[in-house]
mmCIF file of C-alpha atoms in Angstrom:
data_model
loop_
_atom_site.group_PDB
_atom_site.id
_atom_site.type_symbol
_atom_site.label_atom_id
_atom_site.label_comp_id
_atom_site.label_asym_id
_atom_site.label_seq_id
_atom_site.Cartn_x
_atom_site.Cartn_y
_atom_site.Cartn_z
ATOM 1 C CA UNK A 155 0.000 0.000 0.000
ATOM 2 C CA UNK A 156 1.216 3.339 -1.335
ATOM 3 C CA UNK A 157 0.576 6.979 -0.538
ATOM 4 C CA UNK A 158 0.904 10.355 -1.645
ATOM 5 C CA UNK A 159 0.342 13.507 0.354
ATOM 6 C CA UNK A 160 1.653 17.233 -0.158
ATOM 7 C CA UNK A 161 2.612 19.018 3.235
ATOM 8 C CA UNK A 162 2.255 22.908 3.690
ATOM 9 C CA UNK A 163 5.223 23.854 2.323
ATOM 10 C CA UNK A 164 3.849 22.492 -0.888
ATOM 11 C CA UNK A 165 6.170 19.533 -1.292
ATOM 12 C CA UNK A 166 5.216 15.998 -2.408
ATOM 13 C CA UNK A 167 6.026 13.419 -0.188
ATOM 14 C CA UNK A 168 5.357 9.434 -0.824
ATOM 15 C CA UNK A 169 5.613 6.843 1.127
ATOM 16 C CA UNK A 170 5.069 2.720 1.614
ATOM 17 C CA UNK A 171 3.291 0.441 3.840
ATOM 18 C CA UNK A 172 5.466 -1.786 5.267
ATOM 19 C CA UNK A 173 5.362 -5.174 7.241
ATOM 20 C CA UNK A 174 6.971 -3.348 10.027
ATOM 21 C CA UNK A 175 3.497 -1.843 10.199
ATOM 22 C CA UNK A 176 5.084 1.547 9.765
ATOM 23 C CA UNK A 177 4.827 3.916 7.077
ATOM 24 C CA UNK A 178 8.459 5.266 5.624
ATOM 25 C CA UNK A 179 9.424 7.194 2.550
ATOM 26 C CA UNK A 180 9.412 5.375 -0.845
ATOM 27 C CA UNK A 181 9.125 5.862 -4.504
ATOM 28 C CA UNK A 182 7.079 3.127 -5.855
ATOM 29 C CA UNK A 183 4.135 4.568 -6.884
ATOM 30 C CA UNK A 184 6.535 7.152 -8.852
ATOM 31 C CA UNK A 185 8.420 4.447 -10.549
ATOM 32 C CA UNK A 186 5.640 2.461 -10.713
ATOM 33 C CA UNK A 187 4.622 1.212 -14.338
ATOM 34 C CA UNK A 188 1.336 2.283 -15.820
ATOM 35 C CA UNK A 189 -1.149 -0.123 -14.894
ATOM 36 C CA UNK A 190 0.216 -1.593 -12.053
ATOM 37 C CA UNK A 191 -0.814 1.121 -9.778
ATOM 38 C CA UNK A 192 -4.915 1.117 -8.476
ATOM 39 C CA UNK A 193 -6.474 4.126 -6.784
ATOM 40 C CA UNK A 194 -8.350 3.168 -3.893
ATOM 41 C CA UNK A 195 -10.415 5.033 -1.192
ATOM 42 C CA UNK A 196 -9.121 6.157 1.752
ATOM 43 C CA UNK A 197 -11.291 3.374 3.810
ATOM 44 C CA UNK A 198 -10.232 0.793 1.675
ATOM 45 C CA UNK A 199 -6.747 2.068 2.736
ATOM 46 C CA UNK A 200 -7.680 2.032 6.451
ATOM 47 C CA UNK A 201 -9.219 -1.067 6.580
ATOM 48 C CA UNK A 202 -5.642 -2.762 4.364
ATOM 49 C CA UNK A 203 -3.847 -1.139 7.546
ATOM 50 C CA UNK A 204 -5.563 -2.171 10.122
ATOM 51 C CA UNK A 205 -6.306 -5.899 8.746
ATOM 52 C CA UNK A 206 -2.536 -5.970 8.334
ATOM 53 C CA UNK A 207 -2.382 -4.593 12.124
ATOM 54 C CA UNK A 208 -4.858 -7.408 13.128
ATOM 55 C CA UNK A 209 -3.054 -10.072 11.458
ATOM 56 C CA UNK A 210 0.363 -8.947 13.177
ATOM 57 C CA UNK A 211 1.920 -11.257 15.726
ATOM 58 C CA UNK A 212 2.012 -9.742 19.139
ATOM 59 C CA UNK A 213 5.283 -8.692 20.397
ATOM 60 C CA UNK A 214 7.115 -8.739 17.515
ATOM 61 C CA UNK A 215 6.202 -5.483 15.612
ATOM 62 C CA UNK A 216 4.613 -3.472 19.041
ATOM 63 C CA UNK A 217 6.863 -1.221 20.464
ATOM 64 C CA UNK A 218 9.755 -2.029 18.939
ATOM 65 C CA UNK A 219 12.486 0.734 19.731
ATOM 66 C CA UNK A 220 14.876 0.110 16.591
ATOM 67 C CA UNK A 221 18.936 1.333 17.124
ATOM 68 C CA UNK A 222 20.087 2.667 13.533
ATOM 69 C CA UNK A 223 23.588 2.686 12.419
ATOM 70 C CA UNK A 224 25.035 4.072 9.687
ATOM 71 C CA UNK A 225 27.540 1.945 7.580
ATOM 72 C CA UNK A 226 30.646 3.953 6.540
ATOM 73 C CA UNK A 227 32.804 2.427 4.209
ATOM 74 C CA UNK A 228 35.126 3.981 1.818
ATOM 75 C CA UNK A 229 34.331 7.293 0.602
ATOM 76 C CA UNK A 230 31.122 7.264 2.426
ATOM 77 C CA UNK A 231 30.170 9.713 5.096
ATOM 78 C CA UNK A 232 27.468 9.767 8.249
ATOM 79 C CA UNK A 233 25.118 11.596 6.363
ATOM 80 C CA UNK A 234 25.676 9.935 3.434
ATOM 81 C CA UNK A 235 26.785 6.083 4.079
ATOM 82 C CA UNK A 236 27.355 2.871 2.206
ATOM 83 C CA UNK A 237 24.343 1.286 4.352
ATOM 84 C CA UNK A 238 21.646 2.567 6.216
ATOM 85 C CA UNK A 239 20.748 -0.214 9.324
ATOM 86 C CA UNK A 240 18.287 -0.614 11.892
ATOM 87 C CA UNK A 241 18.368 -3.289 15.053
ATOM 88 C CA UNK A 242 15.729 -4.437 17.734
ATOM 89 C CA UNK A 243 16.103 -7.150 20.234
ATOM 90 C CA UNK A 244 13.728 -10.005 19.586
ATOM 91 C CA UNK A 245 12.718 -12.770 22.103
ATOM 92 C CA UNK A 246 15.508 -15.176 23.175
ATOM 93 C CA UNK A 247 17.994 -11.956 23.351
ATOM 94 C CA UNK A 248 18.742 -12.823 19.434
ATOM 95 C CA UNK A 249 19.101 -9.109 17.991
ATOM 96 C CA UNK A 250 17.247 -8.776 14.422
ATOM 97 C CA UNK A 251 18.496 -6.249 11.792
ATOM 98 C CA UNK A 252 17.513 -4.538 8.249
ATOM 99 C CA UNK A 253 18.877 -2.935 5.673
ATOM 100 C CA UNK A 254 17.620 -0.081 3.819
ATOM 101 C CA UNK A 255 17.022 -0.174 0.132
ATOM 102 C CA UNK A 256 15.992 2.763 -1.831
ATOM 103 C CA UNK A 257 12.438 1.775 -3.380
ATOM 104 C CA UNK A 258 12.160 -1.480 -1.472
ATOM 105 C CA UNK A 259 12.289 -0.301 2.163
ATOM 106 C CA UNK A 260 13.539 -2.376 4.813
ATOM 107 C CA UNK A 261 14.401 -6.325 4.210
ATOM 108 C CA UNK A 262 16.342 -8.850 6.465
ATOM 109 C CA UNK A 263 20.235 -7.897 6.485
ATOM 110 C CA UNK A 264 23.193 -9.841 7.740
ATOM 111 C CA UNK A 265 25.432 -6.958 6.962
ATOM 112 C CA UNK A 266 27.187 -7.323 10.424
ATOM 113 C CA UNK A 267 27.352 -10.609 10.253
ATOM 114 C CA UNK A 268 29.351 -10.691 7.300
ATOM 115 C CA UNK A 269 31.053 -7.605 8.649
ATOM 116 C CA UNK A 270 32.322 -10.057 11.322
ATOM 117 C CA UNK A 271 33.696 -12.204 8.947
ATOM 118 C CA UNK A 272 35.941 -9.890 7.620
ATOM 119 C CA UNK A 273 33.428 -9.918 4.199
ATOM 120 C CA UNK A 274 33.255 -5.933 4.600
ATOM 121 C CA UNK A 275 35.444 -2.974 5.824
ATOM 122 C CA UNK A 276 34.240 -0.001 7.398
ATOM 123 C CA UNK A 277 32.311 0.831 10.576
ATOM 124 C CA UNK A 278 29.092 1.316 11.635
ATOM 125 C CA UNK A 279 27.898 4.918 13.667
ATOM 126 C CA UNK A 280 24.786 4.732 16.187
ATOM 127 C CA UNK A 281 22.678 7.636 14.073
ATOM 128 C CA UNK A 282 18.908 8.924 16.105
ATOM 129 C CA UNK A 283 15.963 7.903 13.900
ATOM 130 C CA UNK A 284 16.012 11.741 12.495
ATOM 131 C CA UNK A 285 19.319 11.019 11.112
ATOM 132 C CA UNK A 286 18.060 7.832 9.776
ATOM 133 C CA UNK A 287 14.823 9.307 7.979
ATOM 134 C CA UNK A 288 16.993 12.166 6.449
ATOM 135 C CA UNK A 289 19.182 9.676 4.747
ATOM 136 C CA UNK A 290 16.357 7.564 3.447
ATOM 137 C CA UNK A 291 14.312 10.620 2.431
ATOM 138 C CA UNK A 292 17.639 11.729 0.455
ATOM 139 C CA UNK A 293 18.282 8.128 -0.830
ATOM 140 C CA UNK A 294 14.695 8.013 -1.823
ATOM 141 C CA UNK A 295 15.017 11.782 -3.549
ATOM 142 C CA UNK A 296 17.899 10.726 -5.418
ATOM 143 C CA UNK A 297 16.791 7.340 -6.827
ATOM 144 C CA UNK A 298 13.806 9.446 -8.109
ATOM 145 C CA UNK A 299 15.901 11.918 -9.785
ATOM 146 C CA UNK A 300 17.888 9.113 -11.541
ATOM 147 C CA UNK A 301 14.365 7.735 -12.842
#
């Protein structure tokens, strides 16, 4: 599920529907090819939500207070890094992570992981949530530009 909405400053803002149950910047619908985009209502759009809500396991995706980190690597910089991460602890003290993908949103990463293994260089910065949303919002911004 996919919205668009234009703030007061007049500036367009889109965003996704994810399984996180949270909504966060994205550019599908303008990427989107004709045809495979459907207007619907906005109670057709509450009710998708909140089935999706209902359907949710308890515990997993309530509450969750996510740690981002910023992957630096290379010529990258805080504000503008190789990888853009976010952690929670899950039951049985096992800590989850994503990554962030421009268009896609977040997905199941093992970047540390493989960090561990000596797979990838660089270093990863605690960044607030803020931080986290500017660099997606620019990630998003850019991928648009680049069509």
């Amino acid at each position: 599920m996919c919205r668009r909405w234009v703030d007061d400053d007049g500036q367009v803002h889109e965003e996704a529907f994810l399984i996180t149950l949270t909504w966060m910047p994205s550019t599908m619908l303008t990427v989107a090819r004709p045809g495979r985009v459907h207007r619907v209502d906005a109670a057709a759009a509450d009710r998708f939500e909140q089935n999706l809500r209902d359907r949710a396991p308890r515990g997993e995706t309530e509450d969750v207070r996510y740690t981002y980190l910023a992957w630096v690597d290379g010529e990258s910089t805080q504000d503008d890094p190789t990888g853009l991460l976010r952690t929670w602890p899950a039951p049985r003290g096992i800590e989850r992570e994503q990554r962030y993908t421009p268009g896609s949103g977040w997905d199941t990463s093992y970047v540390r992981d493989d960090w561990h293994r000596g797979r990838y260089d660089g270093r990863f910065d605690r960044i607030d949530q803020e931080t986290a949303e500017q660099i997606i919002q620019m990630w998003e911004q850019r991928r648009a530009e680049q069509g």
